[in-house]
């Protein structure tokens, strides 16, 4: 069973430039989380769901800005965070 702690969140600017990467270019071993600056909610999002909703050629930064927080409904300043799946 995968536990939330097993995902190592990295800073977006550190490993991946989210204004350049799209769902197509992002390596498969990254998992995507969304973070809401208003309520600090952080939720993992399936990349296929994102691709279906926003298309594969939108940058990750732009996808983040289009998300709506499922906790408080905030639409401003939402960010995507990237995590790496642990290697088995
Ligand atoms: Zn929120």
Tab-separated table of C-alpha atoms and ligand atoms in Angstrom:
chain	number	residue	atom	x	y	z
A	1	UNK	CA	0.000	0.000	0.000
A	2	UNK	CA	1.292	3.399	-0.923
A	3	UNK	CA	1.374	5.897	1.833
A	4	UNK	CA	1.342	9.621	1.327
A	5	UNK	CA	4.727	9.895	3.036
A	6	UNK	CA	6.319	7.683	0.439
A	7	UNK	CA	5.938	10.454	-2.111
A	8	UNK	CA	8.799	12.860	-2.167
A	9	UNK	CA	7.516	16.233	-3.177
A	10	UNK	CA	9.996	18.316	-5.065
A	11	UNK	CA	9.951	22.006	-5.684
A	12	UNK	CA	8.549	22.733	-9.125
A	13	UNK	CA	11.492	24.919	-10.129
A	14	UNK	CA	14.013	22.477	-8.828
A	15	UNK	CA	13.723	19.434	-11.027
A	16	UNK	CA	11.087	20.401	-13.543
A	17	UNK	CA	10.147	23.718	-15.040
A	18	UNK	CA	6.418	23.637	-14.832
A	19	UNK	CA	5.954	26.513	-17.261
A	20	UNK	CA	7.611	24.413	-19.928
A	21	UNK	CA	6.602	20.883	-19.149
A	22	UNK	CA	3.294	19.532	-20.360
A	23	UNK	CA	1.577	16.270	-19.568
A	24	UNK	CA	3.277	14.865	-22.635
A	25	UNK	CA	6.807	15.857	-21.709
A	26	UNK	CA	6.607	15.164	-18.000
A	27	UNK	CA	8.365	11.882	-17.224
A	28	UNK	CA	6.091	9.059	-16.122
A	29	UNK	CA	7.666	8.739	-12.684
A	30	UNK	CA	6.290	12.049	-11.534
A	31	UNK	CA	3.029	12.225	-9.710
A	32	UNK	CA	1.065	15.448	-9.637
A	33	UNK	CA	-0.419	17.147	-6.627
A	34	UNK	CA	-2.411	20.340	-6.549
A	35	UNK	CA	-2.047	22.851	-3.748
A	36	UNK	CA	-4.453	25.587	-2.835
A	37	UNK	CA	-2.828	28.690	-1.326
A	38	UNK	CA	-6.059	29.760	0.351
A	39	UNK	CA	-6.689	26.714	2.538
A	40	UNK	CA	-3.370	24.854	2.108
A	41	UNK	CA	-5.192	21.815	0.840
A	42	UNK	CA	-3.010	19.434	-1.104
A	43	UNK	CA	-4.525	16.747	-3.284
A	44	UNK	CA	-2.992	14.174	-5.592
A	45	UNK	CA	-4.385	14.369	-9.123
A	46	UNK	CA	-4.250	11.683	-11.722
A	47	UNK	CA	-2.359	12.903	-14.789
A	48	UNK	CA	-4.748	11.162	-17.146
A	49	UNK	CA	-7.623	13.046	-15.599
A	50	UNK	CA	-5.753	16.291	-16.180
A	51	UNK	CA	-4.957	15.365	-19.767
A	52	UNK	CA	-8.589	14.605	-20.390
A	53	UNK	CA	-9.781	17.865	-18.883
A	54	UNK	CA	-7.120	20.284	-20.077
A	55	UNK	CA	-5.400	18.608	-22.999
A	56	UNK	CA	-1.875	17.301	-23.233
A	57	UNK	CA	-0.232	20.410	-24.561
A	58	UNK	CA	-1.000	22.919	-21.866
A	59	UNK	CA	1.918	23.685	-19.569
A	60	UNK	CA	1.658	22.406	-16.034
A	61	UNK	CA	1.777	25.944	-14.702
A	62	UNK	CA	-1.254	26.906	-16.776
A	63	UNK	CA	-3.138	23.809	-15.751
A	64	UNK	CA	-2.521	24.716	-12.125
A	65	UNK	CA	-3.940	28.172	-12.652
A	66	UNK	CA	-7.138	26.685	-14.065
A	67	UNK	CA	-7.840	24.340	-11.220
A	68	UNK	CA	-10.499	24.888	-8.641
A	69	UNK	CA	-9.891	23.813	-5.064
A	70	UNK	CA	-12.200	21.014	-4.023
A	71	UNK	CA	-11.967	22.174	-0.420
A	72	UNK	CA	-12.790	25.889	-0.499
A	73	UNK	CA	-13.606	26.552	-4.153
A	74	UNK	CA	-10.672	28.917	-4.640
A	75	UNK	CA	-9.552	29.378	-8.228
A	76	UNK	CA	-6.692	31.803	-7.704
A	77	UNK	CA	-3.056	30.865	-7.454
A	78	UNK	CA	-3.498	27.128	-7.338
A	79	UNK	CA	-0.262	25.338	-8.009
A	80	UNK	CA	0.791	21.970	-9.235
A	81	UNK	CA	3.453	20.180	-7.274
A	82	UNK	CA	5.397	17.266	-8.572
A	83	UNK	CA	6.377	14.221	-6.646
A	84	UNK	CA	8.519	11.293	-7.568
A	85	UNK	CA	7.256	7.786	-7.176
A	86	UNK	CA	9.522	5.727	-4.978
A	87	UNK	CA	11.610	3.238	-6.882
A	88	UNK	CA	11.036	-0.323	-5.908
B	1	LIG	ZN1	-8.745	25.680	-0.983
